[in-house]
Amino acid sequence: MANYKSSPISMIDDNRLISKTINLQHQSDGERLSTVIETVSTDSKVPIRLWTMVYSVLTVCLLSLLAGVTLAFPSPVLVELLQLDDPQFRFDTQLADIFGAAAPVGGLFGGLIAGWLADKLGRKTTIILTSVPYLSGYFIILCAVLAENGTVFKVVLIVGRFLTGVGMGGTFAILGAYIGEISPARSRGMFIAMTEVTLALGVLLILALGAISNFHYYYLALVVVGILAAFVVLAIWIPETPRWLLLNSKDQKQTVAVLKCLRGPKYRKLQQEIEQINTKISKNLKFFEVIRLLLFERNTVVPFLLVFYIFVYQQACGKVALANYVGPIFFEIGVPSSNLAAAFSLGGVSFVATIIGVIVIDFVGRKLLLALSSSGMFLASLIMSVQFYLTQPSYCNNSTIIETADLVVDCNPHLYPLAIAGVVLFAFAFSAGVGPVSWVLVSEYLSFNVRAMAGGIASAISWGISAIASGTFLNLSEAIGAWRLWLMIASYHALSFLVIVLFFIETKGKKLEEVQEMFAARFQCQTCSKKQCKSV
């Protein structure tokens, strides 16, 4: 960790603040610590030291950039692997499904591991450790070019893909919690949503590089290794979150120095913020204690179920399948320059839409963005269903397509723009709504004592569902027809729209502790009076 005690920002007299903090020691161990930070870092009037926040957020967002690269990695790579000249090395549809699903399977384990490590070792340490499976996985993929046997070649690529998925799962589990815990309420949504901006940038980067002629999969892996090296160097200087420090660190001066680093050396009201501490407390919990709270404590069950639902929705809504297979799908439909079209329609549009989502999230609100997003994806899925329905009866005349993939549709040149329009609308709707908002809700809906571990559990299960969706997409499209599959996806979006409208609550501009009170007031009516039970 950076030495904040030697920084000029720590030279302000901290004695009165430290004494006030230590005076809370008569509370049970750890309780007063998380209580302090619940008030200090969520007050909407708390200022921020902009350069520190921007540096910290952009540094950790390099991990979400890598998550975007990993998510869309199969799209350009499979177009190459499905067309390899040597049949011993060439992938078929079944192997393509396995390759696509390997990362989500790894994400299941990565989410659980990162959630546990975040509470034990700290948010910062866990973020740095998340780079290890990324680096291992892409190095293995890079080495696949040396394989002289087709079986070894395929196994090495799938193992490498699995390890990169472990890093991707850890990224989704920890980044929202980290950024949420260092951000004040008024800008928390914007900073957390930056993870989705860089995620979309990663998708755009890998699709754009894949569109370059003769830019092979091992070149793509080499680019990722370079990004990882830069991340590790920059991450050394990011701060640990004040919440975790106050709950676990014995060095109170270091904790106060971090708070001043995040809020600025001229901020003189830390003592006042501490004196405003309420009686709500939390402490570090073991795994089975978290499970008990998630299953039996109503204040925790409902927020966790909503976070779990939005994570599952994020992975099962069709975006992961598009990110994995948009290149092969466009190739099979007959879209000219399929990788370039994929880079523009999915990568470029996602990036622009995410920036729009980041700008409006703290003005429009989380719930409205989710509702609009699910509506847009519903319409886009219907467009995709219609497109595949109109092209279903015939096989393409292109023999290369028939040889390299089993999912084949009519290559009617007059209809492929409909598919591009569907992908563009889907990418925009997802990236401006469900994409950034899901990261925000992890830090806002879940209380501190369960946030990292519960977020990891939700992330792990959702990645398991994503693995099933990615691993069966091409074969399921062939078995029941792509148009029926997209019609099923559209029905799922309609259901999710109802869930969002009926059960999700708006948290825009709310303190984290206020969000917990809102859940208690709305979903615990049997313990309240009728007046208290009004929806918030």
Coordinates of C-alpha atoms in Angstrom, one line a residue:
M1 CA 0.0 0.0 0.0
A2 CA 1.2 3.5 -0.7
N3 CA 2.7 5.3 2.3
Y4 CA 0.1 7.9 3.0
K5 CA 1.8 8.9 6.3
S6 CA 4.6 10.5 4.3
S7 CA 2.3 12.3 2.0
P8 CA 1.7 16.1 2.4
I9 CA -2.0 15.4 2.8
S10 CA -1.4 13.7 6.1
M11 CA 0.5 16.7 7.6
I12 CA -2.8 18.3 8.8
D13 CA -3.3 17.9 12.5
D14 CA -5.2 14.6 13.0
N15 CA -5.0 14.3 16.8
R16 CA -8.5 15.4 17.6
L17 CA -10.0 13.2 14.9
I18 CA -8.0 10.2 16.0
S19 CA -9.0 10.7 19.6
K20 CA -12.7 10.9 18.7
T21 CA -12.3 7.7 16.7
I22 CA -10.5 5.8 19.5
N23 CA -13.1 6.9 22.0
L24 CA -15.5 4.7 20.2
Q25 CA -13.5 1.6 21.3
H26 CA -16.0 0.8 24.0
Q27 CA -18.3 -0.4 21.2
S28 CA -17.8 -4.0 20.2
D29 CA -14.7 -4.7 18.2
G30 CA -15.0 -3.5 14.6
E31 CA -18.5 -2.1 15.1
R32 CA -17.7 1.6 15.5
L33 CA -15.2 1.4 12.6
S34 CA -17.7 0.5 9.8
T35 CA -20.2 2.9 11.5
V36 CA -17.7 5.7 11.1
I37 CA -17.2 5.2 7.4
E38 CA -20.9 4.5 6.6
T39 CA -21.5 8.1 7.6
V40 CA -18.3 9.7 6.4
S41 CA -18.1 8.3 2.8
T42 CA -21.8 8.4 1.9
D43 CA -22.8 11.9 2.9
S44 CA -23.8 13.7 -0.2
K45 CA -22.0 16.9 1.1
V46 CA -18.6 15.2 1.4
P47 CA -16.2 16.7 -1.2
I48 CA -13.8 14.6 -3.3
R49 CA -10.2 15.1 -4.3
L50 CA -10.8 14.7 -8.0
W51 CA -7.4 13.7 -9.2
T52 CA -7.1 11.0 -6.6
M53 CA -10.6 9.6 -7.4
V54 CA -10.0 9.7 -11.2
Y55 CA -6.6 8.0 -10.8
S56 CA -7.9 5.2 -8.6
V57 CA -11.1 4.6 -10.7
L58 CA -9.3 4.6 -14.0
T59 CA -6.6 2.3 -12.7
V60 CA -9.0 -0.3 -11.4
C61 CA -11.1 0.1 -14.5
L62 CA -8.2 -1.4 -16.5
L63 CA -9.5 -4.7 -15.1
S64 CA -12.9 -4.1 -16.5
L65 CA -11.3 -3.2 -19.8
L66 CA -9.7 -6.7 -19.7
A67 CA -13.1 -8.2 -18.7
G68 CA -14.5 -6.6 -21.9
V69 CA -11.6 -8.0 -24.0
T70 CA -12.1 -11.5 -22.4
L71 CA -15.9 -11.3 -22.9
A72 CA -15.7 -10.6 -26.6
F73 CA -12.4 -12.6 -27.3
P74 CA -14.2 -15.5 -29.0
S75 CA -16.0 -13.3 -31.5
P76 CA -12.9 -12.5 -33.8
V77 CA -10.9 -15.6 -32.7
L78 CA -13.6 -18.1 -33.5
V79 CA -13.9 -16.7 -37.0
E80 CA -10.2 -17.6 -37.4
L81 CA -10.4 -20.9 -35.6
L82 CA -13.4 -22.1 -37.6
Q83 CA -11.6 -21.5 -40.8
L84 CA -8.1 -23.0 -40.1
D85 CA -6.7 -24.9 -43.1
D86 CA -5.5 -27.9 -41.1
P87 CA -8.6 -29.9 -40.0
Q88 CA -6.6 -31.3 -37.1
F89 CA -6.5 -27.8 -35.6
R90 CA -9.8 -26.5 -36.9
F91 CA -12.6 -25.9 -34.4
D92 CA -16.2 -27.2 -35.0
T93 CA -19.4 -25.8 -33.5
Q94 CA -19.2 -28.0 -30.4
L95 CA -15.6 -26.8 -29.6
A96 CA -16.7 -23.2 -30.3
D97 CA -19.4 -23.5 -27.7
I98 CA -16.9 -25.0 -25.2
F99 CA -14.4 -22.2 -25.9
G100 CA -17.1 -19.6 -25.4
A101 CA -18.4 -21.2 -22.2
A102 CA -14.9 -21.7 -20.7
A103 CA -14.6 -18.1 -19.5
P104 CA -18.0 -17.9 -17.8
V105 CA -17.2 -21.2 -16.0
G106 CA -14.0 -19.7 -14.8
G107 CA -16.0 -16.6 -13.8
L108 CA -18.0 -18.7 -11.4
F109 CA -14.9 -19.6 -9.4
G110 CA -13.4 -16.2 -9.8
G111 CA -16.4 -14.5 -8.3
L112 CA -16.4 -16.7 -5.2
I113 CA -12.7 -16.4 -4.7
A114 CA -12.6 -12.6 -5.1
G115 CA -15.6 -12.2 -2.7
W116 CA -13.8 -14.1 0.0
L117 CA -10.4 -12.5 -0.5
A118 CA -11.9 -9.0 -0.5
D119 CA -13.0 -9.4 3.1
K120 CA -9.8 -11.3 4.2
L121 CA -7.1 -9.4 2.5
G122 CA -8.7 -6.1 1.5
R123 CA -10.2 -4.7 -1.6
K124 CA -7.0 -3.3 -3.0
T125 CA -5.0 -6.5 -2.6
T126 CA -7.8 -8.6 -4.2
I127 CA -7.9 -6.2 -7.1
I128 CA -4.2 -6.7 -7.7
L129 CA -4.4 -10.5 -7.3
T130 CA -7.2 -10.6 -9.9
S131 CA -4.5 -9.8 -12.5
V132 CA -2.8 -13.2 -11.9
P133 CA -5.4 -15.5 -13.6
Y134 CA -5.7 -12.9 -16.4
L135 CA -1.9 -13.0 -17.0
S136 CA -1.7 -16.8 -16.7
G137 CA -4.6 -17.4 -19.1
Y138 CA -3.4 -15.1 -21.8
F139 CA 0.1 -16.3 -21.5
I140 CA -1.1 -19.9 -22.0
I141 CA -3.2 -18.7 -25.1
L142 CA -0.1 -17.0 -26.4
C143 CA 1.8 -20.3 -26.1
A144 CA -0.8 -22.3 -28.0
V145 CA 0.8 -21.2 -31.3
L146 CA 3.7 -23.5 -30.3
A147 CA 1.5 -26.6 -30.2
E148 CA 2.3 -29.2 -32.8
N149 CA -0.7 -31.4 -32.1
G150 CA -4.3 -30.5 -32.8
T151 CA -5.6 -31.9 -29.5
V152 CA -2.9 -30.1 -27.4
F153 CA -3.7 -26.9 -29.3
K154 CA -7.4 -27.0 -28.5
V155 CA -6.9 -28.0 -24.9
V156 CA -4.4 -25.2 -24.3
L157 CA -6.7 -22.6 -25.8
I158 CA -9.7 -23.8 -23.7
V159 CA -7.6 -23.9 -20.5
G160 CA -6.2 -20.4 -21.1
R161 CA -9.8 -19.2 -21.8
F162 CA -10.9 -20.7 -18.5
L163 CA -8.2 -18.9 -16.5
T164 CA -9.0 -15.6 -18.1
G165 CA -12.6 -16.2 -17.0
V166 CA -11.4 -16.5 -13.4
G167 CA -10.0 -13.0 -13.7
M168 CA -13.2 -11.8 -15.3
G169 CA -15.4 -13.2 -12.6
G170 CA -13.2 -11.6 -9.9
T171 CA -13.4 -8.3 -11.7
F172 CA -17.2 -8.3 -11.7
A173 CA -17.3 -9.3 -8.0
I174 CA -14.9 -6.7 -6.6
L175 CA -14.8 -3.5 -8.7
G176 CA -18.3 -2.3 -7.8
A177 CA -17.6 -2.7 -4.1
Y178 CA -14.2 -1.0 -4.3
I179 CA -15.4 2.1 -6.2
G180 CA -18.6 2.4 -4.2
E181 CA -16.7 2.4 -0.9
I182 CA -14.3 5.3 -1.9
S183 CA -17.0 7.4 -3.6
P184 CA -19.4 10.0 -2.1
A185 CA -23.1 9.5 -2.7
R186 CA -23.5 12.3 -5.2
S187 CA -21.1 10.9 -7.7
R188 CA -21.0 7.2 -6.8
G189 CA -23.2 6.1 -9.7
M190 CA -21.0 7.9 -12.3
F191 CA -17.7 6.5 -10.9
I192 CA -19.0 2.9 -10.7
A193 CA -20.6 3.2 -14.1
M194 CA -17.1 3.9 -15.5
T195 CA -16.4 0.2 -15.1
E196 CA -19.0 -0.4 -17.8
V197 CA -17.4 2.3 -20.0
T198 CA -14.1 0.5 -19.9
L199 CA -15.8 -2.9 -20.3
A200 CA -17.4 -1.6 -23.5
L201 CA -14.0 -0.1 -24.6
G202 CA -12.5 -3.6 -24.1
V203 CA -15.2 -5.1 -26.3
L204 CA -14.5 -2.5 -28.9
L205 CA -10.8 -2.9 -28.7
I206 CA -10.8 -6.7 -29.3
L207 CA -13.4 -6.5 -32.1
A208 CA -11.5 -3.7 -33.8
L209 CA -8.2 -5.5 -33.5
G210 CA -9.8 -8.7 -34.8
A211 CA -11.0 -6.8 -37.9
I212 CA -7.4 -6.1 -38.9
S213 CA -6.3 -8.5 -41.6
N214 CA -3.9 -11.2 -40.4
F215 CA -4.1 -10.0 -36.8
H216 CA -4.1 -13.5 -35.3
Y217 CA -5.4 -14.6 -31.9
Y218 CA -1.9 -14.7 -30.4
Y219 CA -1.3 -11.1 -31.3
L220 CA -4.5 -10.3 -29.4
A221 CA -3.2 -12.2 -26.3
L222 CA 0.1 -10.3 -26.5
V223 CA -1.8 -6.9 -26.4
V224 CA -3.6 -8.0 -23.3
V225 CA -0.4 -9.0 -21.5
G226 CA 0.9 -5.5 -22.1
I227 CA -2.2 -3.9 -20.6
L228 CA -1.8 -6.2 -17.6
A229 CA 1.8 -5.1 -17.0
A230 CA 0.6 -1.4 -17.0
F231 CA -2.2 -2.2 -14.6
V232 CA 0.1 -3.9 -12.0
V233 CA 2.4 -0.9 -11.9
L234 CA -0.4 1.7 -11.6
A235 CA -2.3 -0.3 -9.0
I236 CA 0.5 -0.1 -6.4
W237 CA -0.5 3.5 -5.7
I238 CA -4.3 3.2 -5.4
P239 CA -5.6 3.5 -1.8
E240 CA -7.4 0.8 0.2
T241 CA -11.1 1.6 0.9
P242 CA -11.7 3.5 4.1
R243 CA -14.4 1.1 5.1
W244 CA -12.2 -1.9 5.1
L245 CA -9.3 0.0 6.8
L246 CA -11.5 1.2 9.6
L247 CA -12.8 -2.3 10.2
N248 CA -9.5 -4.1 10.0
S249 CA -6.5 -1.8 10.4
K250 CA -5.0 -0.9 13.7
D251 CA -3.3 2.1 12.3
Q252 CA -6.0 4.9 12.7
K253 CA -3.7 7.6 11.3
Q254 CA -3.3 5.7 8.1
T255 CA -7.1 5.4 7.8
V256 CA -7.6 9.1 8.3
A257 CA -4.8 9.9 5.8
V258 CA -6.7 7.8 3.2
L259 CA -9.9 9.7 3.9
K260 CA -8.1 13.0 3.4
C261 CA -6.5 11.6 0.3
L262 CA -9.9 10.9 -1.1
R263 CA -11.6 14.1 0.1
G264 CA -8.8 16.6 -0.2
P265 CA -6.4 18.2 2.3
K266 CA -8.5 21.3 2.9
Y267 CA -11.5 19.3 4.1
R268 CA -11.9 20.1 7.8
K269 CA -15.1 18.4 8.7
L270 CA -14.0 14.8 9.2
Q271 CA -14.5 15.1 13.0
Q272 CA -18.0 16.5 12.5
E273 CA -18.8 13.6 10.2
I274 CA -17.6 11.1 12.8
E275 CA -19.8 12.8 15.5
Q276 CA -22.8 12.2 13.3
I277 CA -22.4 8.5 13.4
N278 CA -25.7 6.6 13.9
T279 CA -26.2 3.4 15.8
K280 CA -26.2 1.2 12.7
I281 CA -23.2 -1.1 12.9
S282 CA -21.6 -3.9 10.9
K283 CA -18.6 -6.2 11.3
N284 CA -16.7 -8.7 9.3
L285 CA -18.5 -12.0 9.0
K286 CA -17.4 -15.5 8.1
F287 CA -18.8 -17.2 5.1
F288 CA -21.5 -19.2 6.8
E289 CA -22.6 -16.2 8.8
V290 CA -23.1 -14.3 5.5
I291 CA -25.1 -17.2 4.1
R292 CA -27.3 -17.2 7.2
L293 CA -28.0 -13.4 6.7
L294 CA -28.7 -13.9 3.1
L295 CA -31.2 -16.6 3.7
F296 CA -32.9 -15.6 6.9
E297 CA -32.4 -11.8 7.6
R298 CA -35.1 -9.9 5.7
N299 CA -33.0 -6.7 5.6
T300 CA -30.4 -8.6 3.7
V301 CA -32.5 -11.2 1.7
V302 CA -34.5 -8.8 -0.5
P303 CA -31.5 -6.6 -1.5
F304 CA -29.4 -9.7 -2.2
L305 CA -32.2 -11.3 -4.3
L306 CA -32.5 -8.2 -6.4
V307 CA -28.7 -7.9 -6.9
F308 CA -28.7 -11.6 -7.8
Y309 CA -31.5 -11.1 -10.3
I310 CA -29.8 -8.2 -12.0
F311 CA -26.6 -10.1 -12.2
V312 CA -28.3 -13.1 -13.8
Y313 CA -30.2 -10.8 -16.1
Q314 CA -27.0 -9.2 -17.2
Q315 CA -25.5 -12.5 -18.1
A316 CA -28.6 -14.3 -19.5
C317 CA -30.2 -11.4 -21.4
G318 CA -28.3 -12.3 -24.7
K319 CA -25.5 -9.8 -24.5
V320 CA -22.9 -12.5 -23.5
A321 CA -24.0 -14.7 -26.4
L322 CA -23.8 -11.7 -28.8
A323 CA -20.3 -10.7 -27.5
N324 CA -19.0 -14.3 -28.0
Y325 CA -20.6 -15.0 -31.3
V326 CA -21.5 -11.8 -33.2
G327 CA -18.6 -12.3 -35.5
P328 CA -19.6 -15.9 -36.5
I329 CA -23.3 -15.0 -36.7
F330 CA -22.6 -12.1 -39.1
F331 CA -20.2 -14.3 -41.0
E332 CA -22.9 -17.0 -41.4
I333 CA -25.6 -14.5 -42.4
G334 CA -23.4 -13.2 -45.1
V335 CA -22.5 -9.7 -43.7
P336 CA -19.6 -8.3 -45.6
S337 CA -16.5 -7.8 -43.5
S338 CA -18.2 -9.6 -40.6
N339 CA -15.5 -8.7 -38.0
L340 CA -15.5 -5.1 -39.0
A341 CA -19.3 -5.0 -38.8
A342 CA -19.2 -6.7 -35.4
A343 CA -16.7 -4.1 -34.2
F344 CA -18.9 -1.2 -35.2
S345 CA -22.4 -2.6 -34.3
L346 CA -21.5 -4.2 -31.0
G347 CA -18.2 -2.7 -29.8
G348 CA -18.6 0.9 -31.1
V349 CA -22.2 1.3 -30.2
S350 CA -21.7 -0.3 -26.7
F351 CA -18.9 2.2 -26.0
V352 CA -20.9 5.3 -27.0
A353 CA -24.0 4.1 -25.2
T354 CA -22.1 3.4 -22.0
I355 CA -20.7 6.9 -22.0
I356 CA -24.3 8.2 -22.3
G357 CA -25.4 5.9 -19.5
V358 CA -22.6 7.1 -17.2
I359 CA -23.6 10.8 -17.9
V360 CA -27.3 10.3 -17.1
I361 CA -27.3 7.7 -14.4
D362 CA -27.1 10.2 -11.5
F363 CA -29.8 12.4 -13.2
V364 CA -32.3 9.9 -14.5
G365 CA -31.9 7.3 -11.8
R366 CA -31.2 3.6 -11.7
K367 CA -34.7 2.2 -11.9
L368 CA -35.8 4.2 -14.9
L369 CA -32.6 3.3 -16.8
L370 CA -33.2 -0.4 -16.0
A371 CA -36.8 -0.2 -17.3
L372 CA -35.8 1.6 -20.5
S373 CA -32.9 -0.8 -21.0
S374 CA -35.1 -3.9 -20.7
S375 CA -37.7 -2.4 -23.1
G376 CA -35.0 -1.7 -25.7
M377 CA -33.6 -5.2 -25.5
F378 CA -37.1 -6.6 -25.8
L379 CA -37.6 -4.8 -29.1
A380 CA -34.1 -5.7 -30.4
S381 CA -34.7 -9.4 -29.6
L382 CA -37.9 -9.3 -31.6
I383 CA -36.0 -7.7 -34.5
M384 CA -33.4 -10.5 -34.3
S385 CA -36.2 -13.1 -34.2
V386 CA -37.9 -11.7 -37.2
Q387 CA -34.7 -11.5 -39.1
F388 CA -33.8 -15.2 -38.5
Y389 CA -37.4 -16.2 -39.2
L390 CA -37.3 -14.6 -42.6
T391 CA -34.0 -16.3 -43.5
Q392 CA -34.6 -19.7 -41.9
P393 CA -35.6 -22.0 -44.7
S394 CA -32.5 -22.0 -46.9
Y395 CA -28.8 -22.9 -46.5
C396 CA -26.2 -20.4 -47.6
N397 CA -24.6 -21.1 -51.0
N398 CA -21.2 -20.2 -49.6
S399 CA -19.5 -23.6 -49.2
T400 CA -16.9 -22.2 -46.7
I401 CA -19.7 -21.4 -44.3
I402 CA -21.2 -24.9 -44.5
E403 CA -17.8 -26.4 -43.8
T404 CA -16.9 -24.2 -40.9
A405 CA -20.1 -24.1 -38.9
D406 CA -23.3 -26.1 -38.4
L407 CA -25.5 -23.0 -37.7
V408 CA -26.4 -21.9 -41.2
V409 CA -29.1 -19.4 -42.5
D410 CA -30.0 -17.8 -45.7
C411 CA -27.5 -15.3 -46.9
N412 CA -30.1 -12.9 -48.4
P413 CA -28.1 -9.7 -48.9
H414 CA -31.3 -7.7 -48.6
L415 CA -32.0 -8.9 -45.0
Y416 CA -28.7 -8.8 -43.2
P417 CA -29.1 -5.0 -42.4
L418 CA -32.1 -6.1 -40.2
A419 CA -29.7 -8.2 -38.1
I420 CA -27.2 -5.3 -37.8
A421 CA -30.1 -3.0 -36.7
G422 CA -31.1 -5.5 -34.0
V423 CA -27.5 -5.8 -32.7
V424 CA -27.1 -2.0 -32.7
L425 CA -30.3 -1.5 -30.7
F426 CA -29.5 -4.4 -28.3
A427 CA -26.0 -3.1 -27.7
F428 CA -27.2 0.5 -27.1
A429 CA -30.1 -0.6 -24.7
F430 CA -27.8 -2.9 -22.7
S431 CA -24.8 -0.6 -22.4
A432 CA -26.8 2.5 -21.5
G433 CA -28.9 0.7 -18.8
V434 CA -28.4 -2.8 -17.4
G435 CA -24.6 -2.8 -18.0
P436 CA -23.6 0.2 -15.8
V437 CA -26.5 0.0 -13.4
S438 CA -25.8 -3.6 -12.3
W439 CA -22.4 -2.6 -11.0
V440 CA -23.9 0.3 -9.1
L441 CA -26.5 -1.8 -7.4
V442 CA -23.9 -4.1 -5.9
S443 CA -22.5 -1.3 -3.8
E444 CA -25.8 0.4 -3.0
Y445 CA -28.2 -2.5 -2.3
L446 CA -25.9 -4.6 -0.2
S447 CA -24.7 -3.6 3.3
F448 CA -21.0 -3.4 4.1
N449 CA -20.8 -6.6 6.2
V450 CA -22.0 -8.8 3.3
R451 CA -21.2 -6.7 0.2
A452 CA -18.1 -8.3 -1.1
M453 CA -19.0 -11.9 -0.3
A454 CA -22.6 -11.6 -1.3
G455 CA -21.6 -9.8 -4.5
G456 CA -19.1 -12.6 -5.2
I457 CA -21.8 -15.3 -4.6
A458 CA -24.2 -13.5 -6.9
S459 CA -21.5 -13.0 -9.5
A460 CA -20.4 -16.7 -9.4
I461 CA -23.9 -18.0 -9.8
S462 CA -24.7 -15.6 -12.7
W463 CA -21.4 -16.7 -14.4
G464 CA -22.6 -20.3 -14.1
I465 CA -25.8 -19.3 -15.9
S466 CA -23.7 -17.4 -18.4
A467 CA -21.6 -20.5 -19.0
I468 CA -24.7 -22.5 -19.8
A469 CA -26.0 -19.8 -22.1
S470 CA -22.7 -19.5 -23.9
G471 CA -22.1 -23.2 -24.1
T472 CA -25.4 -24.0 -25.7
F473 CA -26.2 -21.0 -27.8
L474 CA -25.0 -22.2 -31.2
N475 CA -26.3 -25.8 -30.7
L476 CA -29.6 -24.5 -29.3
S477 CA -30.0 -22.1 -32.2
E478 CA -29.5 -25.1 -34.6
A479 CA -31.9 -27.4 -32.6
I480 CA -34.9 -25.1 -32.2
G481 CA -34.2 -22.4 -34.7
A482 CA -32.5 -19.1 -34.1
W483 CA -35.8 -17.2 -34.5
R484 CA -37.4 -19.2 -31.7
L485 CA -34.4 -18.7 -29.4
W486 CA -34.5 -14.9 -29.9
L487 CA -38.2 -15.0 -29.2
M488 CA -37.6 -16.7 -25.9
I489 CA -35.0 -14.1 -25.1
A490 CA -37.6 -11.3 -25.9
S491 CA -40.0 -13.0 -23.5
Y492 CA -37.3 -12.9 -20.8
H493 CA -36.9 -9.2 -21.3
A494 CA -40.6 -8.6 -20.9
L495 CA -40.6 -10.6 -17.6
S496 CA -37.6 -8.6 -16.4
F497 CA -39.3 -5.3 -17.2
L498 CA -42.1 -6.3 -14.8
V499 CA -39.7 -7.4 -12.1
I500 CA -37.8 -4.1 -12.3
V501 CA -41.0 -2.0 -12.1
L502 CA -42.5 -3.9 -9.3
F503 CA -39.6 -4.7 -7.0
F504 CA -36.6 -2.5 -7.6
I505 CA -36.2 0.8 -5.6
E506 CA -34.6 4.1 -6.7
T507 CA -31.3 4.8 -4.9
K508 CA -30.2 8.0 -6.7
G509 CA -28.4 10.4 -4.3
K510 CA -29.2 8.2 -1.3
K511 CA -26.7 7.3 1.5
L512 CA -25.9 3.7 1.7
E513 CA -27.5 3.4 5.1
E514 CA -30.7 5.2 3.8
V515 CA -31.0 2.5 1.2
Q516 CA -31.2 -0.2 3.9
E517 CA -33.9 1.8 5.6
M518 CA -35.8 2.0 2.4
F519 CA -35.8 -1.7 2.0
A520 CA -36.9 -2.2 5.6
A521 CA -39.8 0.2 5.1
R522 CA -40.9 -1.4 1.8
F523 CA -40.5 -5.1 2.3
Q524 CA -41.0 -5.6 6.1
C525 CA -44.7 -4.5 6.3
Q526 CA -45.6 -7.2 8.7
T527 CA -43.4 -5.6 11.4
C528 CA -44.6 -2.0 10.7
S529 CA -47.7 0.1 11.0
K530 CA -49.7 0.8 7.9
K531 CA -48.3 4.3 7.8
Q532 CA -44.7 2.9 7.9
C533 CA -45.4 0.4 5.2
K534 CA -46.0 2.9 2.4
S535 CA -43.7 2.3 -0.6
V536 CA -40.7 4.4 -0.6

